[in-house]
Coordinates of C-alpha atoms in Angstrom, one line a residue:
M1 CA 176.7 -75.0 333.1
E2 CA 180.2 -76.2 332.3
T3 CA 181.0 -76.8 328.7
I4 CA 181.6 -80.2 327.3
F5 CA 183.7 -80.2 324.1
G6 CA 184.0 -82.8 321.3
N7 CA 181.6 -85.2 319.7
L8 CA 178.4 -85.1 321.8
Q9 CA 176.1 -86.6 319.2
G10 CA 173.9 -89.4 320.6
L11 CA 174.7 -88.7 324.3
K12 CA 171.8 -88.9 326.7
S13 CA 171.2 -86.0 329.2
S14 CA 172.2 -88.3 332.1
Q15 CA 175.5 -89.0 330.4
L16 CA 176.1 -85.3 329.8
K17 CA 175.4 -84.7 333.5
Q18 CA 178.0 -87.3 334.5
L19 CA 180.5 -85.5 332.3
Q20 CA 179.6 -82.1 333.8
R21 CA 180.0 -83.5 337.3
L22 CA 183.7 -84.1 336.5
Y23 CA 184.2 -80.3 336.8
H24 CA 183.4 -80.6 340.5
Q25 CA 186.2 -83.1 341.1
R26 CA 189.5 -82.0 342.6
I27 CA 192.9 -83.9 342.7
P28 CA 195.5 -83.3 345.5
G29 CA 198.1 -80.8 344.3
D30 CA 201.0 -83.2 344.5
R31 CA 199.3 -86.1 342.6
I32 CA 198.9 -86.5 338.8
T33 CA 195.6 -88.3 339.3
T34 CA 193.9 -90.6 341.8
P35 CA 192.6 -94.1 341.3
E36 CA 189.0 -92.9 342.1
F37 CA 189.1 -90.1 339.5
S38 CA 190.6 -92.3 336.8
Q39 CA 188.0 -95.1 337.5
R40 CA 185.2 -92.6 337.3
L41 CA 186.5 -91.2 334.0
A42 CA 186.9 -94.8 332.6
A43 CA 183.3 -95.7 333.7
I44 CA 181.8 -92.7 331.8
S45 CA 184.0 -93.5 328.8
T46 CA 182.8 -97.2 328.9
E47 CA 179.1 -96.2 329.1
I48 CA 179.2 -93.8 326.1
N49 CA 181.8 -96.0 324.3
Q50 CA 183.9 -93.0 323.4
P51 CA 187.3 -91.7 324.6
V52 CA 187.1 -88.9 327.2
C53 CA 189.7 -86.3 328.1
A54 CA 189.8 -84.3 331.3
Y55 CA 192.2 -81.3 331.5
L56 CA 193.4 -80.2 335.0
N57 CA 195.4 -77.2 336.2
R58 CA 198.2 -77.4 338.8
R59 CA 195.7 -76.8 341.6
G60 CA 194.1 -80.1 340.6
Q61 CA 190.9 -78.5 339.3
V62 CA 189.2 -79.8 336.1
I63 CA 189.1 -76.9 333.7
R64 CA 188.0 -78.7 330.5
V65 CA 186.2 -81.9 329.6
G66 CA 186.1 -83.3 326.1
V67 CA 184.6 -86.3 324.4
G68 CA 187.2 -87.6 321.9
T69 CA 190.9 -88.2 321.7
P70 CA 193.6 -85.8 323.0
R71 CA 194.0 -84.7 319.3
Q72 CA 190.3 -84.0 318.9
T73 CA 189.8 -82.2 322.2
Q74 CA 193.0 -80.3 322.5
I75 CA 192.8 -76.7 323.7
P76 CA 193.2 -74.1 321.0
P77 CA 196.6 -72.3 321.3
L78 CA 195.1 -68.9 321.9
E79 CA 193.1 -70.3 324.9
L80 CA 196.2 -71.8 326.5
P81 CA 198.0 -69.9 329.3
R82 CA 201.0 -67.9 328.2
Y83 CA 204.2 -69.9 328.5
G84 CA 207.8 -69.6 327.2
A85 CA 210.2 -72.2 325.8
E86 CA 211.5 -72.7 329.3
R87 CA 208.1 -73.6 330.9
L88 CA 205.2 -76.0 330.5
S89 CA 201.6 -74.8 330.1
G90 CA 200.5 -75.7 333.7
I91 CA 197.8 -78.1 332.3
R92 CA 197.7 -81.9 332.3
C93 CA 195.4 -84.3 330.5
I94 CA 193.9 -87.5 331.8
A95 CA 192.6 -89.4 328.7
T96 CA 190.8 -92.7 328.2
H97 CA 191.6 -95.0 325.3
L98 CA 189.3 -97.8 324.1
K99 CA 192.1 -100.1 322.9
S100 CA 194.9 -101.8 324.9
E101 CA 197.9 -100.0 323.4
P102 CA 200.4 -97.3 324.3
P103 CA 199.7 -93.6 323.4
N104 CA 199.8 -93.0 319.7
D105 CA 201.7 -90.3 317.8
A106 CA 198.6 -88.1 317.5
A107 CA 198.0 -88.0 321.3
L108 CA 201.7 -87.3 321.9
T109 CA 201.8 -84.6 319.3
A110 CA 198.7 -83.0 320.9
M111 CA 200.6 -83.1 324.2
A112 CA 203.6 -81.4 322.6
L113 CA 201.4 -78.8 320.9
Q114 CA 199.8 -77.8 324.1
R115 CA 203.1 -78.2 326.0
L116 CA 201.2 -80.2 328.7
D117 CA 202.7 -80.9 332.1
A118 CA 201.8 -84.6 331.5
L119 CA 199.5 -86.9 329.6
V120 CA 198.0 -89.9 331.4
V121 CA 196.4 -92.4 328.9
I122 CA 194.0 -94.9 330.6
N123 CA 193.2 -98.1 328.6
I124 CA 189.8 -99.3 329.6
T125 CA 188.6 -102.9 329.8
G126 CA 185.1 -102.4 328.4
T127 CA 183.5 -104.0 331.4
G128 CA 183.7 -103.1 335.1
F129 CA 181.6 -103.2 338.2
T130 CA 180.3 -100.7 340.8
R131 CA 181.5 -100.9 344.4
R132 CA 179.0 -100.8 347.2
G133 CA 178.7 -97.1 348.0
G134 CA 178.6 -96.1 344.4
G135 CA 182.4 -95.9 343.5
A136 CA 183.2 -97.1 340.0
A137 CA 186.0 -99.7 339.7
G138 CA 187.3 -102.4 337.5
Y139 CA 187.2 -100.3 334.3
V140 CA 190.9 -99.6 333.9
K141 CA 193.2 -102.2 332.5
E142 CA 196.5 -100.2 332.5
A143 CA 197.8 -96.7 332.3
Y144 CA 200.7 -94.9 330.5
L145 CA 202.4 -91.7 331.8
A146 CA 203.9 -89.4 329.1
H147 CA 205.7 -86.1 329.3
L148 CA 207.9 -83.8 327.2
T149 CA 211.7 -84.0 327.7
P150 CA 214.3 -81.4 326.9
Q151 CA 216.6 -82.2 324.0
E152 CA 219.9 -80.5 323.4
S153 CA 219.7 -80.9 319.6
R154 CA 216.4 -79.1 319.2
A155 CA 218.1 -75.7 319.3
L156 CA 218.3 -75.3 315.5
M157 CA 219.6 -71.7 315.7
T158 CA 220.5 -71.6 312.0
S159 CA 222.0 -68.3 310.9
P160 CA 220.7 -66.9 307.6
A161 CA 224.2 -67.2 306.3
A162 CA 224.0 -70.9 306.8
F163 CA 220.4 -71.0 305.6
K164 CA 219.6 -74.3 303.9
I165 CA 216.2 -75.6 302.8
E166 CA 215.5 -79.3 303.0
E167 CA 212.3 -81.2 302.4
N168 CA 212.3 -83.1 305.7
Q169 CA 214.0 -80.6 308.0
V170 CA 211.1 -80.5 310.5
Q171 CA 212.3 -81.1 314.0
S172 CA 210.2 -83.6 316.0
P173 CA 209.6 -83.0 319.7
S174 CA 211.1 -85.2 322.4
W175 CA 209.0 -87.0 324.9
S176 CA 209.1 -89.9 327.3
V177 CA 206.4 -92.6 327.6
S178 CA 206.3 -95.1 330.5
P179 CA 205.8 -98.8 330.3
P180 CA 202.2 -99.9 331.2
L181 CA 201.5 -99.1 334.8
S182 CA 198.8 -99.8 337.4
L183 CA 196.6 -96.9 338.5
D184 CA 198.1 -97.1 342.0
I185 CA 201.7 -96.6 340.7
V186 CA 200.6 -93.6 338.5
A187 CA 198.7 -92.1 341.5
Q188 CA 201.8 -92.4 343.7
Q189 CA 204.0 -90.3 341.3
D190 CA 205.0 -86.9 342.9
F191 CA 203.5 -84.5 340.4
I192 CA 205.2 -81.4 341.8
E193 CA 208.7 -83.0 341.7
L194 CA 208.1 -84.2 338.1
V195 CA 207.0 -80.8 336.8
E196 CA 209.6 -78.7 338.7
G197 CA 212.4 -81.1 337.5
L198 CA 211.3 -80.9 333.9
E199 CA 211.0 -77.1 333.9
E200 CA 214.4 -76.8 335.5
E201 CA 215.9 -78.8 332.6
F202 CA 213.9 -76.7 330.1
R203 CA 215.3 -73.5 331.7
R204 CA 218.9 -74.7 331.5
E205 CA 218.4 -75.6 327.8
F206 CA 216.7 -72.2 327.2
V207 CA 219.6 -70.3 328.7
A208 CA 222.1 -72.4 326.8
Q209 CA 220.5 -71.2 323.5
E210 CA 221.3 -67.6 324.4
V211 CA 218.1 -66.3 322.9
D212 CA 218.2 -62.7 321.9
A213 CA 215.0 -61.2 323.2
D214 CA 215.3 -58.2 320.7
H215 CA 215.1 -60.5 317.7
D216 CA 212.0 -62.3 316.4
R217 CA 212.6 -66.1 316.2
V218 CA 211.1 -66.9 312.8
L219 CA 209.7 -70.0 311.2
I220 CA 209.4 -69.6 307.4
V221 CA 206.6 -71.4 305.5
G222 CA 206.9 -72.0 301.8
V223 CA 204.2 -73.3 299.5
V224 CA 205.2 -74.5 296.0
T225 CA 202.5 -74.7 293.3
D226 CA 202.7 -76.0 289.8
E227 CA 203.5 -72.7 288.2
L228 CA 206.9 -72.5 290.0
T229 CA 210.0 -74.5 289.1
P230 CA 211.9 -76.1 292.0
Q231 CA 214.8 -73.6 291.5
Q232 CA 212.4 -70.6 291.5
F233 CA 210.9 -71.9 294.7
Q234 CA 214.3 -72.3 296.4
D235 CA 215.3 -68.8 295.2
T236 CA 212.0 -67.3 296.6
L237 CA 212.6 -69.0 300.0
A238 CA 216.2 -67.9 300.1
E239 CA 215.1 -64.3 299.3
L240 CA 212.5 -64.4 302.1
A241 CA 215.1 -65.6 304.5
R242 CA 217.3 -62.5 303.5
L243 CA 214.2 -60.3 304.0
V244 CA 213.6 -61.7 307.5
D245 CA 217.3 -61.2 308.3
T246 CA 217.2 -57.6 307.0
A247 CA 214.1 -56.9 309.2
G248 CA 216.0 -58.1 312.2
G249 CA 214.6 -61.6 312.6
D250 CA 216.4 -64.9 313.2
V251 CA 215.4 -67.7 310.8
L252 CA 215.2 -70.9 312.8
Q253 CA 213.8 -73.3 310.2
T254 CA 211.8 -73.6 307.0
V255 CA 208.7 -75.7 306.5
Q256 CA 207.5 -76.3 302.9
Q257 CA 204.6 -78.0 301.2
K258 CA 203.7 -78.8 297.6
R259 CA 200.1 -78.2 296.7
S260 CA 198.2 -78.1 293.4
R261 CA 196.2 -75.2 294.7
I262 CA 196.2 -73.0 297.7
H263 CA 193.9 -73.9 300.6
P264 CA 191.4 -71.0 300.9
Q265 CA 191.2 -71.0 304.7
T266 CA 194.8 -71.7 305.7
V267 CA 197.0 -71.7 302.5
V268 CA 198.4 -75.1 303.6
G269 CA 196.4 -78.3 304.6
E270 CA 195.2 -79.1 308.1
G271 CA 198.0 -81.6 308.7
K272 CA 200.6 -79.1 307.7
V273 CA 199.1 -76.4 310.0
Q274 CA 199.5 -78.9 312.9
E275 CA 203.1 -79.5 311.8
I276 CA 203.8 -75.8 311.7
A277 CA 202.3 -75.3 315.1
L278 CA 204.3 -78.1 316.6
T279 CA 207.6 -77.0 315.0
A280 CA 207.0 -73.4 316.2
Q281 CA 206.4 -74.7 319.7
T282 CA 209.3 -77.0 319.6
L283 CA 211.8 -74.4 318.4
G284 CA 210.3 -71.6 320.5
A285 CA 209.5 -69.5 317.4
N286 CA 207.4 -66.4 318.1
L287 CA 206.7 -65.5 314.4
V288 CA 205.6 -67.5 311.4
V289 CA 206.3 -65.9 307.9
F290 CA 204.6 -67.1 304.8
D291 CA 206.2 -66.7 301.4
R292 CA 203.0 -65.3 299.8
D293 CA 200.4 -62.6 300.6
L294 CA 197.7 -63.8 303.0
S295 CA 194.1 -62.6 303.2
P296 CA 192.9 -61.2 306.6
A297 CA 190.8 -64.4 307.1
Q298 CA 193.8 -66.7 306.4
V299 CA 195.9 -64.7 309.0
R300 CA 193.1 -65.1 311.6
N301 CA 192.7 -68.8 310.9
L302 CA 196.4 -69.5 311.1
E303 CA 197.0 -67.5 314.2
A304 CA 194.1 -69.3 316.0
Q305 CA 195.5 -72.7 315.1
I306 CA 199.3 -72.0 315.5
G307 CA 199.1 -69.8 318.5
V308 CA 201.8 -67.3 317.4
R309 CA 201.8 -64.2 315.2
V310 CA 201.6 -64.9 311.5
V311 CA 202.7 -62.4 308.8
D312 CA 203.2 -62.5 305.1
R313 CA 206.0 -61.4 302.7
T314 CA 204.4 -57.9 302.2
E315 CA 204.4 -57.2 305.9
V316 CA 208.1 -58.1 306.2
I317 CA 208.9 -55.7 303.4
L318 CA 206.8 -53.0 305.0
D319 CA 208.6 -53.5 308.2
I320 CA 212.0 -53.1 306.5
F321 CA 210.8 -50.0 304.8
A322 CA 209.6 -48.6 308.1
Q323 CA 213.1 -49.1 309.6
R324 CA 214.9 -47.7 306.5
A325 CA 212.9 -44.6 305.7
Q326 CA 214.9 -41.5 306.6
S327 CA 213.4 -38.5 304.7
R328 CA 210.0 -37.0 305.5
A329 CA 208.7 -38.2 302.1
G330 CA 209.9 -41.8 302.8
K331 CA 208.3 -41.9 306.2
L332 CA 205.0 -40.6 304.9
Q333 CA 205.0 -43.1 302.1
V334 CA 205.8 -46.0 304.4
E335 CA 203.1 -45.0 306.9
L336 CA 200.6 -44.7 304.0
A337 CA 201.5 -48.2 302.7
Q338 CA 201.2 -49.7 306.2
L339 CA 197.8 -48.1 306.9
E340 CA 196.4 -49.2 303.5
Y341 CA 197.7 -52.7 304.2
M342 CA 196.3 -52.7 307.8
L343 CA 192.8 -51.3 307.0
P344 CA 191.2 -54.6 305.6
R345 CA 192.9 -56.6 308.4
L346 CA 191.5 -54.7 311.4
T347 CA 188.9 -57.5 312.0
G348 CA 191.8 -59.8 312.9
R349 CA 192.5 -58.0 316.2
G350 CA 190.1 -60.0 318.3
Q351 CA 187.1 -59.1 320.4
T352 CA 188.5 -55.8 321.6
M353 CA 188.0 -54.4 318.1
S354 CA 184.3 -55.3 318.0
R355 CA 183.1 -53.7 321.2
L356 CA 181.6 -50.2 321.5
G357 CA 184.3 -47.6 321.7
G358 CA 184.5 -45.0 324.4
G359 CA 185.4 -41.3 324.6
I360 CA 183.5 -38.1 323.7
G361 CA 183.2 -37.5 320.0
T362 CA 184.8 -40.8 318.9
R363 CA 181.7 -42.6 317.6
G364 CA 178.4 -42.4 316.0
P365 CA 175.2 -44.0 317.3
G366 CA 175.8 -47.7 317.9
E367 CA 179.2 -47.4 316.2
T368 CA 181.7 -50.2 317.2
K369 CA 185.3 -49.6 318.1
L370 CA 186.2 -51.4 314.9
E371 CA 184.2 -48.9 312.8
T372 CA 185.8 -46.0 314.8
E373 CA 189.2 -47.4 314.1
R374 CA 188.4 -47.7 310.4
R375 CA 187.2 -44.2 310.2
A376 CA 190.3 -42.8 312.0
I377 CA 192.6 -44.8 309.7
G378 CA 190.6 -43.6 306.7
R379 CA 191.1 -40.0 307.7
R380 CA 194.8 -40.5 308.3
I381 CA 195.2 -42.2 304.9
S382 CA 193.4 -39.2 303.2
R383 CA 195.7 -36.7 305.1
L384 CA 198.8 -38.7 304.2
Q385 CA 197.7 -38.9 300.6
Q386 CA 197.4 -35.1 300.4
E387 CA 200.9 -34.7 301.9
V388 CA 202.4 -37.2 299.4
D389 CA 200.6 -35.4 296.6
Q390 CA 202.1 -32.1 297.8
L391 CA 205.6 -33.6 297.9
Q392 CA 205.0 -35.1 294.5
A393 CA 204.2 -31.6 293.2
H394 CA 207.3 -30.2 294.8
R395 CA 209.5 -32.9 293.2
S396 CA 207.8 -32.2 289.9
R397 CA 208.7 -28.5 290.2
L398 CA 212.3 -29.5 291.0
R399 CA 212.4 -31.8 287.9
Q400 CA 211.0 -29.0 285.7
R401 CA 213.7 -26.6 287.0
R402 CA 216.4 -29.2 286.2
Q403 CA 214.9 -29.8 282.7
H404 CA 214.7 -26.1 282.1
R405 CA 218.4 -25.9 282.7
E406 CA 218.6 -28.8 280.2
V407 CA 220.6 -31.0 282.6
P408 CA 220.1 -34.6 281.3
S409 CA 219.2 -37.2 284.0
V410 CA 219.8 -40.9 284.5
A411 CA 217.9 -43.1 287.0
L412 CA 219.7 -46.0 288.6
V413 CA 217.3 -49.0 288.7
G414 CA 217.8 -52.6 289.6
Y415 CA 216.9 -55.4 291.9
T416 CA 217.4 -54.7 295.6
N417 CA 221.0 -55.2 296.8
A418 CA 222.4 -55.0 293.3
G419 CA 224.8 -52.3 294.4
K420 CA 223.1 -49.1 293.2
S421 CA 224.1 -46.9 296.2
T422 CA 227.7 -48.3 296.1
L423 CA 227.9 -47.4 292.4
L424 CA 226.5 -43.8 293.0
N425 CA 229.1 -43.3 295.8
A426 CA 231.9 -44.6 293.5
L427 CA 230.9 -42.4 290.5
T428 CA 230.0 -39.2 292.4
N429 CA 231.8 -39.4 295.8
A430 CA 228.4 -39.3 297.4
E431 CA 227.9 -40.6 300.9
V432 CA 224.8 -42.6 300.5
Y433 CA 224.3 -45.4 303.1
T434 CA 225.3 -48.8 301.8
A435 CA 225.0 -52.3 303.3
D436 CA 224.8 -55.9 302.1
Q437 CA 221.1 -55.9 302.9
L438 CA 217.9 -55.8 301.0
F439 CA 216.4 -52.3 300.7
A440 CA 219.3 -50.6 302.3
T441 CA 218.3 -47.4 300.4
L442 CA 214.7 -46.1 300.2
D443 CA 214.9 -42.4 299.6
P444 CA 215.9 -41.2 296.1
T445 CA 219.3 -39.4 296.1
T446 CA 220.3 -37.3 293.1
R447 CA 224.0 -36.3 292.5
R448 CA 225.9 -34.6 289.6
L449 CA 228.2 -36.7 287.5
V450 CA 230.8 -35.4 285.0
I451 CA 231.0 -37.5 281.8
P452 CA 232.7 -37.0 278.4
H453 CA 230.6 -35.8 275.5
T454 CA 230.4 -38.4 272.8
E455 CA 231.1 -36.0 269.9
T456 CA 233.4 -33.2 271.3
G457 CA 235.0 -35.2 274.1
E458 CA 234.5 -32.3 276.5
S459 CA 233.2 -32.8 280.0
H460 CA 229.6 -32.1 280.8
E461 CA 227.3 -32.7 283.7
I462 CA 224.4 -35.1 284.1
L463 CA 222.2 -36.0 287.1
V464 CA 222.2 -39.5 288.5
T465 CA 219.4 -40.6 290.8
D466 CA 219.6 -43.6 293.1
T467 CA 216.1 -45.2 293.5
V468 CA 214.5 -47.8 295.7
G469 CA 215.4 -51.4 294.8
F470 CA 212.8 -53.5 293.0
I471 CA 211.9 -57.0 294.1
H472 CA 210.0 -60.0 292.6
E473 CA 206.3 -59.4 292.9
L474 CA 206.6 -55.9 294.5
P475 CA 203.4 -55.4 296.5
A476 CA 200.9 -53.2 294.8
S477 CA 200.5 -51.1 298.0
L478 CA 204.2 -50.2 297.8
M479 CA 204.0 -49.4 294.1
D480 CA 201.2 -46.9 294.9
A481 CA 202.9 -45.5 298.0
F482 CA 206.4 -45.0 296.4
R483 CA 205.2 -42.9 293.5
A484 CA 207.8 -40.2 294.2
T485 CA 210.7 -42.6 293.8
L486 CA 209.2 -44.4 290.8
E487 CA 208.5 -41.0 289.1
E488 CA 212.2 -40.4 289.2
V489 CA 212.4 -43.4 286.9
T490 CA 209.7 -42.4 284.5
E491 CA 210.9 -38.7 284.3
A492 CA 214.6 -39.6 283.7
D493 CA 216.0 -39.2 280.2
A494 CA 217.6 -42.7 280.5
L495 CA 217.9 -45.6 282.8
L496 CA 221.0 -47.5 284.1
H497 CA 219.8 -51.0 284.9
L498 CA 222.3 -52.5 287.4
V499 CA 222.4 -56.3 287.8
D500 CA 224.1 -58.3 290.6
L501 CA 225.8 -60.9 288.4
S502 CA 227.0 -62.8 291.5
H503 CA 223.4 -63.7 292.5
P504 CA 222.4 -67.2 291.2
A505 CA 219.0 -65.8 290.1
W506 CA 220.4 -62.8 288.2
L507 CA 218.4 -63.6 285.0
S508 CA 215.2 -63.8 287.0
H509 CA 216.0 -60.4 288.6
I510 CA 216.4 -58.8 285.2
R511 CA 212.9 -60.2 284.2
S512 CA 211.4 -58.9 287.5
V513 CA 212.8 -55.3 287.0
R514 CA 211.6 -55.2 283.4
E515 CA 208.1 -56.4 284.3
I516 CA 207.8 -53.6 287.0
L517 CA 209.1 -51.0 284.5
A518 CA 206.7 -52.2 281.8
A519 CA 203.8 -51.8 284.3
M520 CA 204.5 -48.1 284.9
P521 CA 202.0 -45.5 283.6
V522 CA 204.7 -43.6 281.7
T523 CA 207.2 -45.5 279.5
P524 CA 210.7 -45.0 280.9
G525 CA 213.6 -43.9 278.6
P526 CA 216.2 -46.1 277.0
A527 CA 218.2 -48.3 279.3
L528 CA 221.8 -49.5 279.6
V529 CA 222.4 -52.8 281.4
A530 CA 225.4 -52.9 283.7
F531 CA 226.5 -56.1 285.4
N532 CA 227.9 -55.4 288.9
K533 CA 230.1 -57.5 291.2
I534 CA 232.1 -59.2 288.4
D535 CA 234.9 -59.8 290.9
R536 CA 232.7 -62.4 292.6
V537 CA 231.7 -64.5 289.5
N538 CA 233.4 -67.3 287.6
S539 CA 234.3 -67.2 283.9
E540 CA 231.4 -69.3 282.8
T541 CA 228.8 -66.9 284.3
L542 CA 230.7 -64.0 282.8
A543 CA 230.7 -65.6 279.4
L544 CA 227.0 -66.4 279.6
A545 CA 226.1 -62.8 280.5
Q546 CA 228.3 -61.4 277.7
E547 CA 226.6 -63.8 275.2
E548 CA 223.1 -62.9 276.4
F549 CA 223.7 -59.2 276.7
P550 CA 226.4 -58.2 274.2
L551 CA 225.8 -54.4 274.7
A552 CA 226.0 -54.5 278.5
V553 CA 228.8 -53.0 280.6
F554 CA 230.7 -55.2 283.2
I555 CA 231.8 -53.5 286.4
S556 CA 232.6 -53.9 290.1
A557 CA 231.4 -50.8 291.9
S558 CA 233.1 -51.7 295.2
H559 CA 236.5 -52.4 293.5
R560 CA 236.0 -49.5 291.0
L561 CA 236.5 -51.7 288.0
G562 CA 235.2 -50.7 284.6
L563 CA 233.9 -47.3 285.8
E564 CA 235.6 -45.3 283.0
T565 CA 234.0 -47.5 280.4
L566 CA 230.7 -46.9 282.1
R567 CA 231.1 -43.1 282.0
Q568 CA 231.7 -43.3 278.3
R569 CA 228.7 -45.6 277.7
L570 CA 226.6 -43.2 279.8
G571 CA 227.6 -40.4 277.5
Q572 CA 226.5 -42.4 274.5
L573 CA 223.2 -43.3 276.2
I574 CA 222.4 -39.7 277.1
Q575 CA 223.2 -38.6 273.6
Y576 CA 220.9 -41.2 272.1
A577 CA 218.1 -40.4 274.6
V578 CA 218.3 -36.6 273.9
D579 CA 218.4 -37.1 270.1
S580 CA 215.4 -39.5 270.4
Q581 CA 213.2 -36.9 272.1

């Protein structure tokens, strides 16, 4: 029995049968609809006194019947055929409407969300008569034909450099709605010519956008709650855009919503989910990134309603780490963090994860593929944890050897992209990879640095270790996985806290780094604050930093400004740290 969707309460069995018989109807391939099919749909709608929608494929077969408006009966994104930004979905909707008016925005938005070939809205009279021979007639007052249209301006290919967040930046789709037409005129429209013409225009527009298939086309979603100030929210979204750019994605647009509390199922409200889905479809986005951590259930709900992949901030950071890890230790730690993140989210993989697995020795009695996957990932996590522990022990032995030789050590810490690797290169002539990106360095690098002794003035060596950059709300899984790097911080005699003074949120960055350091199991040694990139700041910012942090050092690692002063202050810092032990 064919399924009827929508509001079926109060329908008689005879009325349900009439709806089911619509599945046996077929429209000629070159017609949008026929007068007979439209009149029959209108007769059923009149009898049940509710709108009815019939969805047809390009062969003219009815594939879905729903009781309700186009918005109420729309096909879920994951059930739609796969289509690109240059094509339509291959489905059209014939819908009845109880009032004599043009299609409303909700119906047109539903058309855009499903990327329908066309939408025909039939306004019914509320009366009608039956012709001799049983054909319904007289039920239709007028009809409207609507379809999507290409729009040159919808290609908002904003580069992250020009990233700008505005409250009402959401792009509305472009569509065309006919004046009221008779059923005969609608039925005479050449459907094939209409669809092929539209798709040819969409293809031309798609090619003109020069879409890079290697890059994810990303829509960012930000949710501001009462605990964040407007400036903090803007800084968070700008940082997320930088993260997406670093991960290799192209930010197309940002959608934001203010809420007193997060929606438990979808983070944002139902209307905003529809807006996100429509914006993603309009722009051709293939990835939606939220500015906060999402639960597995929230990811599933959002993907089902939006129709494209949904990830959170943690997943973007993990992806960057996976690209950046070079050493064996770094790769192990990244894989460990990814598996620990993935484990509770396995149920989101759809039906394939809940069927019985196959293969000799892969399952227990009645064990599902999901449980097999969980068991395999659990074993892999245990093995990786052992290897990380071994590496941790190896690093500990190296540190003990250094301490036995009584070589003092300084750990370079700071917010990501503060310039730590650039400073290490400038001080020690190391060749650590540097880039104007977030998390350019993941693996700790230790180099020798010669500094003057504070009392004798003689040169002596210390060890300087470059560590992974910190970030606001560093995910807990990363804190656990990157123990080796973070241990370099806790085991060092002293810390050099580097701050990017040119960043508008430099004060917030200092707070974030200090919070992470305070949460470490071992209290780190004394710290010296050094403000970097002073060549990029104005005198007001410089004066504010000097007033707030009178003991800080001001340098430019890339221009090698203030490095001699920094060496002297490092000598004082090490002397103080050693004397305090």
